Short mmCIF file of C-alpha atoms (C1' of nucleotides) in Angstrom, two decimals:
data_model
loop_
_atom_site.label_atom_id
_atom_site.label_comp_id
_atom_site.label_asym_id
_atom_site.label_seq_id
_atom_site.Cartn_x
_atom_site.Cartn_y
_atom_site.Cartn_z
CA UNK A 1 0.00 0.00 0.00
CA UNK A 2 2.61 2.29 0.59
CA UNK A 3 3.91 2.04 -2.44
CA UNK A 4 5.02 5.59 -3.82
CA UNK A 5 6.45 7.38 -0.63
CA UNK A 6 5.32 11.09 -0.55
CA UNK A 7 2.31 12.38 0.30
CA UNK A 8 2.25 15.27 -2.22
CA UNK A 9 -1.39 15.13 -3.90
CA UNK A 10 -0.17 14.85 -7.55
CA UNK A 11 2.21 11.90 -6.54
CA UNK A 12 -1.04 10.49 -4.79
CA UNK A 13 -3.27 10.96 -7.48
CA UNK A 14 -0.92 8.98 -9.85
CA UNK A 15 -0.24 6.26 -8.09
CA UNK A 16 -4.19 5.50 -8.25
CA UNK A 17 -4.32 6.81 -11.61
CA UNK A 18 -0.81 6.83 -12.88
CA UNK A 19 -0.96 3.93 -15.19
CA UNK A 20 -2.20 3.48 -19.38
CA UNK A 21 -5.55 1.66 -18.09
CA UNK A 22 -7.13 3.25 -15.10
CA UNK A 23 -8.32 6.01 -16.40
CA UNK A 24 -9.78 4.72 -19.28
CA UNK A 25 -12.41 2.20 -17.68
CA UNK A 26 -13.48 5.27 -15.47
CA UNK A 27 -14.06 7.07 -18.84
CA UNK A 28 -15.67 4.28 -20.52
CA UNK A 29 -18.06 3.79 -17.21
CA UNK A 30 -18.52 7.31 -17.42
CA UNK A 31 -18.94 8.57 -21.00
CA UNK A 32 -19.64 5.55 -22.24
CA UNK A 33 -22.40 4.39 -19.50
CA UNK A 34 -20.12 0.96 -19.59
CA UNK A 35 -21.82 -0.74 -16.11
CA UNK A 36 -20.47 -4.27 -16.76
CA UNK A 37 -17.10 -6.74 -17.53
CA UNK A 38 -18.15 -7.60 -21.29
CA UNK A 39 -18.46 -3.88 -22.21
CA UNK A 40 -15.67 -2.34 -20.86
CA UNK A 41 -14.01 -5.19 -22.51
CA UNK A 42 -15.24 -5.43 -26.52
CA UNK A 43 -16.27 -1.82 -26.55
CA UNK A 44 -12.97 -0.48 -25.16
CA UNK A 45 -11.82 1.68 -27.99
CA UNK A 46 -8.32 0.90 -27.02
CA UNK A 47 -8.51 -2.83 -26.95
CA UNK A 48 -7.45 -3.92 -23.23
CA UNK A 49 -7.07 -7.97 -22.44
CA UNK A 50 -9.00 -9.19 -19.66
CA UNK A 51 -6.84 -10.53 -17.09
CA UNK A 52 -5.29 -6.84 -17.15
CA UNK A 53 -9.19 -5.24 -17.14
CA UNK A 54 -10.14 -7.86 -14.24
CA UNK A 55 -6.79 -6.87 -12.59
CA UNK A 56 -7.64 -2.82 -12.79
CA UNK A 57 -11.37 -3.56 -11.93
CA UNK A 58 -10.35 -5.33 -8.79
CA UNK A 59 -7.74 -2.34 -7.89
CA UNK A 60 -9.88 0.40 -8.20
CA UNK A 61 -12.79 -1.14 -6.75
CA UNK A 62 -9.89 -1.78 -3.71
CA UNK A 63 -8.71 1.95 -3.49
CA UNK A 64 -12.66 2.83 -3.71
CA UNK A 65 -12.99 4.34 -7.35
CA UNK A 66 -15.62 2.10 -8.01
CA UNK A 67 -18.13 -0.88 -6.72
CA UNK A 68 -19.40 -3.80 -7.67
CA UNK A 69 -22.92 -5.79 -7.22
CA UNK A 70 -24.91 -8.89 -8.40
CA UNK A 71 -27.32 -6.84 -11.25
CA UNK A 72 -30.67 -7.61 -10.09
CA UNK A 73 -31.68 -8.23 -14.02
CA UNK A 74 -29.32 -10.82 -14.79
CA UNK A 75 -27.70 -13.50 -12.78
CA UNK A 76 -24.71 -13.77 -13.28
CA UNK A 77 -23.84 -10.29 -14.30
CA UNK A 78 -21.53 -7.54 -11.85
CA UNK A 79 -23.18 -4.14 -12.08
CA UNK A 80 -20.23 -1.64 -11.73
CA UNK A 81 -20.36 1.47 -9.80
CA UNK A 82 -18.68 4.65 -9.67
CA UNK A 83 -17.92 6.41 -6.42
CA UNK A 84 -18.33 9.95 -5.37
CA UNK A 85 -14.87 10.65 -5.43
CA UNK A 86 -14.63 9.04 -9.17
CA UNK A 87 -17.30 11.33 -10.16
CA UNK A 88 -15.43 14.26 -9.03
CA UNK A 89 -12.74 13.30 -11.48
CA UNK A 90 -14.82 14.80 -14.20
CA UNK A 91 -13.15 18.23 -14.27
CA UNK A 92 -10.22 16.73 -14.27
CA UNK A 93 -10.96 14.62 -17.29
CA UNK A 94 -12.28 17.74 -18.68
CA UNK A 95 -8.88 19.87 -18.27
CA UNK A 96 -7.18 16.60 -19.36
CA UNK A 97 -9.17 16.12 -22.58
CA UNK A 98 -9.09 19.32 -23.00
CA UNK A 99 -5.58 19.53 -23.49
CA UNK A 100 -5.14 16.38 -24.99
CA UNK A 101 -7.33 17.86 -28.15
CA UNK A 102 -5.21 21.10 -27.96
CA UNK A 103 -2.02 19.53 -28.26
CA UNK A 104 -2.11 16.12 -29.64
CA UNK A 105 -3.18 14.68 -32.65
CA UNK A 106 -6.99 13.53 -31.88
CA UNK A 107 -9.68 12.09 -34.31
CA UNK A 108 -12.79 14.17 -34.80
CA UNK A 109 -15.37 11.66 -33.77
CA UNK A 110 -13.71 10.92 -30.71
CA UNK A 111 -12.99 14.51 -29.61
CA UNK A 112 -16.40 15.76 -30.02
CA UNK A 113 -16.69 14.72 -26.51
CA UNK A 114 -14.20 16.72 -25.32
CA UNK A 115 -15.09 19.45 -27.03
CA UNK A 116 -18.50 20.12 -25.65
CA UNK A 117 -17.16 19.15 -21.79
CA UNK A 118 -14.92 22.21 -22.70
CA UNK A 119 -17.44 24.44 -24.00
CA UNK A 120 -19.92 23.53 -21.13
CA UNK A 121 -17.90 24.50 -18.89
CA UNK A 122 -17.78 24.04 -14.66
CA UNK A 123 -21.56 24.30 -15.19
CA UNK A 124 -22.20 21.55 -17.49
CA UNK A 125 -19.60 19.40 -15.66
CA UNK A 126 -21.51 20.18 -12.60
CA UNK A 127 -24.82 18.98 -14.57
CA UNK A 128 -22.95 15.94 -15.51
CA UNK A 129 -21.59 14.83 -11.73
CA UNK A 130 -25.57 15.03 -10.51
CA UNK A 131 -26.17 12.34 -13.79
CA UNK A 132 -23.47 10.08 -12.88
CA UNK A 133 -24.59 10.44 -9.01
CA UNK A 134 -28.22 9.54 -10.06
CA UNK A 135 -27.23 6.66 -12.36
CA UNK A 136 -24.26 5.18 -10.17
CA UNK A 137 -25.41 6.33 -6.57
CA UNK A 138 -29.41 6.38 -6.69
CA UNK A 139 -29.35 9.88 -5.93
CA UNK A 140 -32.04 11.57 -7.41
CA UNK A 141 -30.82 14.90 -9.63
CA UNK A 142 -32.65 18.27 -9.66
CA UNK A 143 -35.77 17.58 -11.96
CA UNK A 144 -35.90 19.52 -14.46
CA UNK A 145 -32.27 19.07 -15.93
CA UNK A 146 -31.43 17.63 -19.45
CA UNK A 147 -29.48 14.55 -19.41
CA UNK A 148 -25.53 15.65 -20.67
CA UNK A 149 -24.48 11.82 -21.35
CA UNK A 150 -27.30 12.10 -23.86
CA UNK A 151 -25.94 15.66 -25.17
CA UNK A 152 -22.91 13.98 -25.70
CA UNK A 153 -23.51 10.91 -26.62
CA UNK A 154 -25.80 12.65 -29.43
CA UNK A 155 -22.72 15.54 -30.46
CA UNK A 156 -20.62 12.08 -30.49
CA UNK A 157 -23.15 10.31 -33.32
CA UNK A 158 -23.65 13.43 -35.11
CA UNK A 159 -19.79 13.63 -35.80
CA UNK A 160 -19.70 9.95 -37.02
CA UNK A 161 -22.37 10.55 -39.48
CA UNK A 162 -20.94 13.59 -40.33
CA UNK A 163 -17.49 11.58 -41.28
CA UNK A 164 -18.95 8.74 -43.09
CA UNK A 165 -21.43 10.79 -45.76
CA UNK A 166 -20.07 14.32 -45.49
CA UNK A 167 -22.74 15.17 -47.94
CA UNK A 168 -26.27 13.10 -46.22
CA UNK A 169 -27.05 16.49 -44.71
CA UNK A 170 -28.58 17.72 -48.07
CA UNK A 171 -30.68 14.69 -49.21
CA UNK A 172 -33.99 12.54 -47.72
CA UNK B 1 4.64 5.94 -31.86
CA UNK B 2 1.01 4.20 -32.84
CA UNK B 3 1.33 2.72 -29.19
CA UNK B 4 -1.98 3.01 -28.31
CA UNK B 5 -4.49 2.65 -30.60
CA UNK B 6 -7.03 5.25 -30.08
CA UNK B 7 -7.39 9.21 -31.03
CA UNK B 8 -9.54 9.91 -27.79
CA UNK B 9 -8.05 12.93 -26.02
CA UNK B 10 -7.92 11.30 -23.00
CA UNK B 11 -6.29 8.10 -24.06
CA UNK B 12 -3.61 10.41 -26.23
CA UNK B 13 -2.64 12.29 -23.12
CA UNK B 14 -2.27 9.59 -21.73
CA UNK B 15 0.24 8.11 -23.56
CA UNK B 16 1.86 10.91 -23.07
CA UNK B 17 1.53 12.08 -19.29
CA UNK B 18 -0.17 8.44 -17.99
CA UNK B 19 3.36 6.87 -15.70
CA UNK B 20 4.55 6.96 -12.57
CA UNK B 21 7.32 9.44 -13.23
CA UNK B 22 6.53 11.90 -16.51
CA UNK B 23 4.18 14.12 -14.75
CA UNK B 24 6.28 14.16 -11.70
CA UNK B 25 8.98 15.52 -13.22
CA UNK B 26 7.01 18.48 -15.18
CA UNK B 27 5.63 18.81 -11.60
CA UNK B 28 9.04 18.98 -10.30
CA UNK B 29 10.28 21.25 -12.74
CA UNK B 30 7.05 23.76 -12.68
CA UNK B 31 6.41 24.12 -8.97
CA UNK B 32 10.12 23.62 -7.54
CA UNK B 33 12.01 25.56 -10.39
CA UNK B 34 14.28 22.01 -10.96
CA UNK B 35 16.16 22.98 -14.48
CA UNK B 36 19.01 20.51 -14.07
CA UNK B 37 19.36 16.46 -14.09
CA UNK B 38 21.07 16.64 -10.67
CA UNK B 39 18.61 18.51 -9.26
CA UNK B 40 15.39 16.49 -10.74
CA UNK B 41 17.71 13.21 -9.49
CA UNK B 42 18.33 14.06 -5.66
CA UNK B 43 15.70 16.84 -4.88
CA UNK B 44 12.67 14.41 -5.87
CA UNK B 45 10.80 13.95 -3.08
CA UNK B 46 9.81 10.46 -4.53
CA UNK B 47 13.11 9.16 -5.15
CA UNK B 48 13.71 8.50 -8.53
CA UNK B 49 16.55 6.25 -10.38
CA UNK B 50 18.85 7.94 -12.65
CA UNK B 51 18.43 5.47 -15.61
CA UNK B 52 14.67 6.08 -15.61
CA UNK B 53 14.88 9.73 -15.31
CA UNK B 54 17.44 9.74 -18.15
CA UNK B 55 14.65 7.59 -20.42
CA UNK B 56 12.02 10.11 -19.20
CA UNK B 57 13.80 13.21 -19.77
CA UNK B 58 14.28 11.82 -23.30
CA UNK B 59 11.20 10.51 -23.74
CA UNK B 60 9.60 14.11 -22.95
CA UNK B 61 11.68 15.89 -25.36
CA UNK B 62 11.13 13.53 -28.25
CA UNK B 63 7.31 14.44 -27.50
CA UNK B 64 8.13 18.01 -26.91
CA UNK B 65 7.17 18.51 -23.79
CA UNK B 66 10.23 19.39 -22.43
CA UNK B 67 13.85 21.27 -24.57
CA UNK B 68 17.24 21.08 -23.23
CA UNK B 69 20.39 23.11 -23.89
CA UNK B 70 23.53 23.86 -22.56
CA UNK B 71 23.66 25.93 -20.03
CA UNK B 72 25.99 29.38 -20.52
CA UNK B 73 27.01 28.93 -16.53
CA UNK B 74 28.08 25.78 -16.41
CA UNK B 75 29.15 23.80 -19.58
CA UNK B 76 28.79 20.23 -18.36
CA UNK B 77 25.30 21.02 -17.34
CA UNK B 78 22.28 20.81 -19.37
CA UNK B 79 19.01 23.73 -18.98
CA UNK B 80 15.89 21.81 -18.82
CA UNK B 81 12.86 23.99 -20.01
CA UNK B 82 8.94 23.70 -20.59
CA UNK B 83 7.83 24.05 -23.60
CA UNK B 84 3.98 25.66 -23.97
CA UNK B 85 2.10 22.55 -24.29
CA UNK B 86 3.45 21.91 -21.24
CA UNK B 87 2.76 24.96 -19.34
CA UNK B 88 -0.68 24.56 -20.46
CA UNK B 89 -0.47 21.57 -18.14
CA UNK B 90 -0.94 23.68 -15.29
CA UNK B 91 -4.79 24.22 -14.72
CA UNK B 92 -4.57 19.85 -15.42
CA UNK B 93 -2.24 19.93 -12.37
CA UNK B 94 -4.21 22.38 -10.45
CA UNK B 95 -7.50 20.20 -10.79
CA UNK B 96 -5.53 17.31 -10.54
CA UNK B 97 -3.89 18.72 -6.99
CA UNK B 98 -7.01 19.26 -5.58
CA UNK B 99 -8.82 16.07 -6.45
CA UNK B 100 -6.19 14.06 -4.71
CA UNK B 101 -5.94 16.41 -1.74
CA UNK B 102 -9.44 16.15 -1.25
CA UNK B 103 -9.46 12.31 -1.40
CA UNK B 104 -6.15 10.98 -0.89
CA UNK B 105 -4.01 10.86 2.63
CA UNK B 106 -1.88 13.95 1.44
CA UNK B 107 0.83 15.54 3.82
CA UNK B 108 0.11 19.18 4.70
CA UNK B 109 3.52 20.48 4.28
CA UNK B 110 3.02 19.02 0.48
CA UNK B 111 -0.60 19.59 0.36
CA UNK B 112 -0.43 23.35 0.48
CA UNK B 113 0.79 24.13 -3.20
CA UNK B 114 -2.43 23.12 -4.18
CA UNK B 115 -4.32 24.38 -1.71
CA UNK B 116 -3.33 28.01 -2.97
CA UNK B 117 -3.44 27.20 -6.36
CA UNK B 118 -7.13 25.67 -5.88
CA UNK B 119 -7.93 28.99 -3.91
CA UNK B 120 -6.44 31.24 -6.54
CA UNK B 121 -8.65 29.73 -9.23
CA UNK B 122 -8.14 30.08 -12.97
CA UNK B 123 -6.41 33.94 -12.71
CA UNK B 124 -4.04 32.52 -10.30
CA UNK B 125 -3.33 29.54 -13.33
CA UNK B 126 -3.10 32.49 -15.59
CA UNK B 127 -1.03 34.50 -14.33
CA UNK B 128 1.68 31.22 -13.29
CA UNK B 129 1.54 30.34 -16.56
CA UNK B 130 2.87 33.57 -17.33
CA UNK B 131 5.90 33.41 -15.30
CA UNK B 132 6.84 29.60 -16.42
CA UNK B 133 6.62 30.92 -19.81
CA UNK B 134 9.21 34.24 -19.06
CA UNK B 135 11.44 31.47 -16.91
CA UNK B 136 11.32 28.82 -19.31
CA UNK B 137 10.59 30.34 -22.73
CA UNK B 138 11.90 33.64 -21.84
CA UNK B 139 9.16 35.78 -22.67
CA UNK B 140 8.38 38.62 -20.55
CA UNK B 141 5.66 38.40 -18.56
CA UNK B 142 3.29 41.32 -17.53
CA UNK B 143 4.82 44.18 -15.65
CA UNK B 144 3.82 44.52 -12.07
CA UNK B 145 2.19 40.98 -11.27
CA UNK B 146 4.08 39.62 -8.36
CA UNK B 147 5.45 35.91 -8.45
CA UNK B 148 3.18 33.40 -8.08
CA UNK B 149 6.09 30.55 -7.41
CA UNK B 150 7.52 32.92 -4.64
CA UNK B 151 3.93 32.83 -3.47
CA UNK B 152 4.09 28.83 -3.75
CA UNK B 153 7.54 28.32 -2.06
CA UNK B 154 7.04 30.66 0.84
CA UNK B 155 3.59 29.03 1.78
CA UNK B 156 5.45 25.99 1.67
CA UNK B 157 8.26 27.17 4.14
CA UNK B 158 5.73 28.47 6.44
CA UNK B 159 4.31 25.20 6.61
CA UNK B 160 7.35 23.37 7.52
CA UNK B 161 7.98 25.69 10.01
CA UNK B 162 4.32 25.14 11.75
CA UNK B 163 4.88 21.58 11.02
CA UNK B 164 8.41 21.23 12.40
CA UNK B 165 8.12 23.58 14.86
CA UNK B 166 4.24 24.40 16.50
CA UNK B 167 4.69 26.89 19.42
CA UNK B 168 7.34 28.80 17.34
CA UNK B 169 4.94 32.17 16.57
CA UNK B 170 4.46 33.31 20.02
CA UNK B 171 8.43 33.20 20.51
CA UNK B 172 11.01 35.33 19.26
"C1'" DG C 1 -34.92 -29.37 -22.31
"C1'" DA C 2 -30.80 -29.56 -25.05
"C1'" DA C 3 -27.55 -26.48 -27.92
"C1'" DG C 4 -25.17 -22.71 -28.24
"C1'" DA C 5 -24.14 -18.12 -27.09
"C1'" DC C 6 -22.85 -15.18 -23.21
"C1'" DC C 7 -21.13 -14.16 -18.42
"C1'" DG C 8 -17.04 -12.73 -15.47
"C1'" DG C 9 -13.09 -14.20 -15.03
"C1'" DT C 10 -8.15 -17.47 -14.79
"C1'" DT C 11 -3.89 -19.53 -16.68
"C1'" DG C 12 0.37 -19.83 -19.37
"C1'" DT C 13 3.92 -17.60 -21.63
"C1'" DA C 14 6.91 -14.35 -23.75
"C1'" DG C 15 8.48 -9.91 -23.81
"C1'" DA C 16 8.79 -5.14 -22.02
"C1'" DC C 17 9.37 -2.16 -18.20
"C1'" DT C 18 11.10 -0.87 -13.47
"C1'" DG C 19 14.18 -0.15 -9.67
"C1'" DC C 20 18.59 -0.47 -7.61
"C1'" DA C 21 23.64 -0.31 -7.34
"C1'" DA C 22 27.66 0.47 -9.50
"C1'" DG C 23 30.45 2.62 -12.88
"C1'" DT C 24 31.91 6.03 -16.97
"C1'" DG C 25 34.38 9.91 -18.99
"C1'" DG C 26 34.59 14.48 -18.56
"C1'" DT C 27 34.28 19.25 -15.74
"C1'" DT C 28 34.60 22.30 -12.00
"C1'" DC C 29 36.04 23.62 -7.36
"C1'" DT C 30 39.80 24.19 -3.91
"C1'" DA D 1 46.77 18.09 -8.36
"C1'" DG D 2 43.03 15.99 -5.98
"C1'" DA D 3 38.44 15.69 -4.79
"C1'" DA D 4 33.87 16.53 -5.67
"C1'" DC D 5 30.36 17.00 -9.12
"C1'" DC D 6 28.11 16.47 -13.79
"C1'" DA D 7 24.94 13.91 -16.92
"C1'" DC D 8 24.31 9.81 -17.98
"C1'" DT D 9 25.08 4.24 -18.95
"C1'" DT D 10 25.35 -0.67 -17.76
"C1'" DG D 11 24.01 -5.11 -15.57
"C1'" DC D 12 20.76 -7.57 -13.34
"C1'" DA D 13 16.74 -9.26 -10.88
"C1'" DG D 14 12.03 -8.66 -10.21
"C1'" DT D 15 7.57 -6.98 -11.77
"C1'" DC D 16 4.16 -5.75 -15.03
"C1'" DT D 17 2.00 -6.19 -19.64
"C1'" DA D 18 -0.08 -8.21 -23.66
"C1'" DC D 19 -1.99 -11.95 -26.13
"C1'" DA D 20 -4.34 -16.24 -26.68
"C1'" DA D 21 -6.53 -20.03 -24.90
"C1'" DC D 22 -9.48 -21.81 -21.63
"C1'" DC D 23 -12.83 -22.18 -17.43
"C1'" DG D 24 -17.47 -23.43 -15.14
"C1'" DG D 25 -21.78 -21.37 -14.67
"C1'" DT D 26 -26.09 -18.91 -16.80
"C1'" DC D 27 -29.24 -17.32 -20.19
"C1'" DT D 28 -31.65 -17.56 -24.63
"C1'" DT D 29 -33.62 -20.08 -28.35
"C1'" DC D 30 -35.82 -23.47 -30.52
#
DNA sequence: GAAGACCGGTTGTAGACTGCAAGTGGTTCT
DNA sequence: AGAACCACTTGCAGTCTACAACCGGTCTTC
């Protein structure tokens, strides 16, 4: 456990999310709405095996990023959980993708995303953390607010039709 | 180069940024003005090993994160600077500071960079980006805004001395 | 109610990465 | 001239990673 030996916050915060997987199953669970093994696993844009995806589930769910329980719909199916204080990584995701589409070389489809978490703002992200409490916590969110996963999700699907027939826009 | 497979922001940056040791170092070399190998090598309050802050050091300028030159003091010594993209990196530290200071067992002495630079808020970011960009890319900077790193270093003294030393402000 | 797909994993193996100690050739300080 | 300092490099053992194959149990479909 005491692995890294300072307690400086950025030396903390990387040795729970300092590695090339981490991060991206809390963005897949998040963006992506990915509750369960099999998604996270053949929907991973990135391709990740499974013994390392079991390894990182078991980890995180260990340093409390994220919890697991039977899902009441199917058997013999783990319904995956964030916690509050993985929600509260999404302005930090933000910044990061943020910069990431600034300064490296992104695709369009995939950086849509980004994109409108930028634009949105602290107030969208805010928006966004009361979602992600209502869907992974059971905490009901003000009434009254649009759902941003579906925002996104639909600025994401826009930009793939968008690449594959440029011109669809002006027929049927 | 095509490590990764994906041209999501996120998983871009990290490639880039997502180890144990790469953001440490821009840490290192942002908030405790560290410009030299030597310095980076025995000043770290994690403890890094020479060979793998060699390949990082490389491995940073090859993605331009980081330039090196010789420096016109000392000609067996080598001038580490930032380059932009990685000044940018400083409201993704700031966020990034505060995340694991509000969930992580964080020291105070170490915890207090980011407790200012959460406080100070994005014109605090603004105007430290300004002064890593006269000290690293040597462009001037705004006349008449104080330092924020003096502000940084000399909240972090103070702490030390409360820490090391409680009773010490009634005396002397 | 049997066949086959689907579920969350585990195992084996090869290769890459990491951390530590020691050493290198050259430079600067005294 | 000698010692300390500089930015690295080397050797080695241990750990982590990626890939493919393989589990036993469960659910759907006919």
């Amino acid at each position: 456990m005491d692995e890294g030996r300072s307690g400086c916050p950025i030396n903390l915060s990387l040795e729970v999310l300092g590695d090339r997987w981490s991060l991206l199953i809390i963005r897949d669970m998040m963006f992506g709405n990915r509750r369960h093994f099999r998604a996270l696993l053949t929907q991973s844009e990135e391709g990740i095996a499974s013994n390392i995806l079991a390894d990182r589930l078991q980890r995180l769910t260990q340093l409390g990023m994220i919890t697991s329980a039977p899902d009441p719909r199917h058997k013999q199916r783990v319904l995956l959980s964030l916690t509050e204080p993985a929600i509260q990584l999404v302005p930090v995701l933000a910044h990061l993708g943020a910069w990431g589409r600034r300064h490296l070389p992104v695709t369009p489809e995939l950086a849509i995303r980004a994109e409108v978490l930028e634009l949105g703002g602290p107030a969208l992200w805010e928006r966004f953390m009361d979602e992600l409490r209502e869907l992974h916590l059971g905490l009901a969110r003000p009434s009254g607010t649009p759902s941003v996963l579906a925002e996104l999700t639909a600025a994401y699907l826009a930009e793939v039709e968008k690449m594959s027939d440029p011109g669809r826009s002006l027929t049927s």
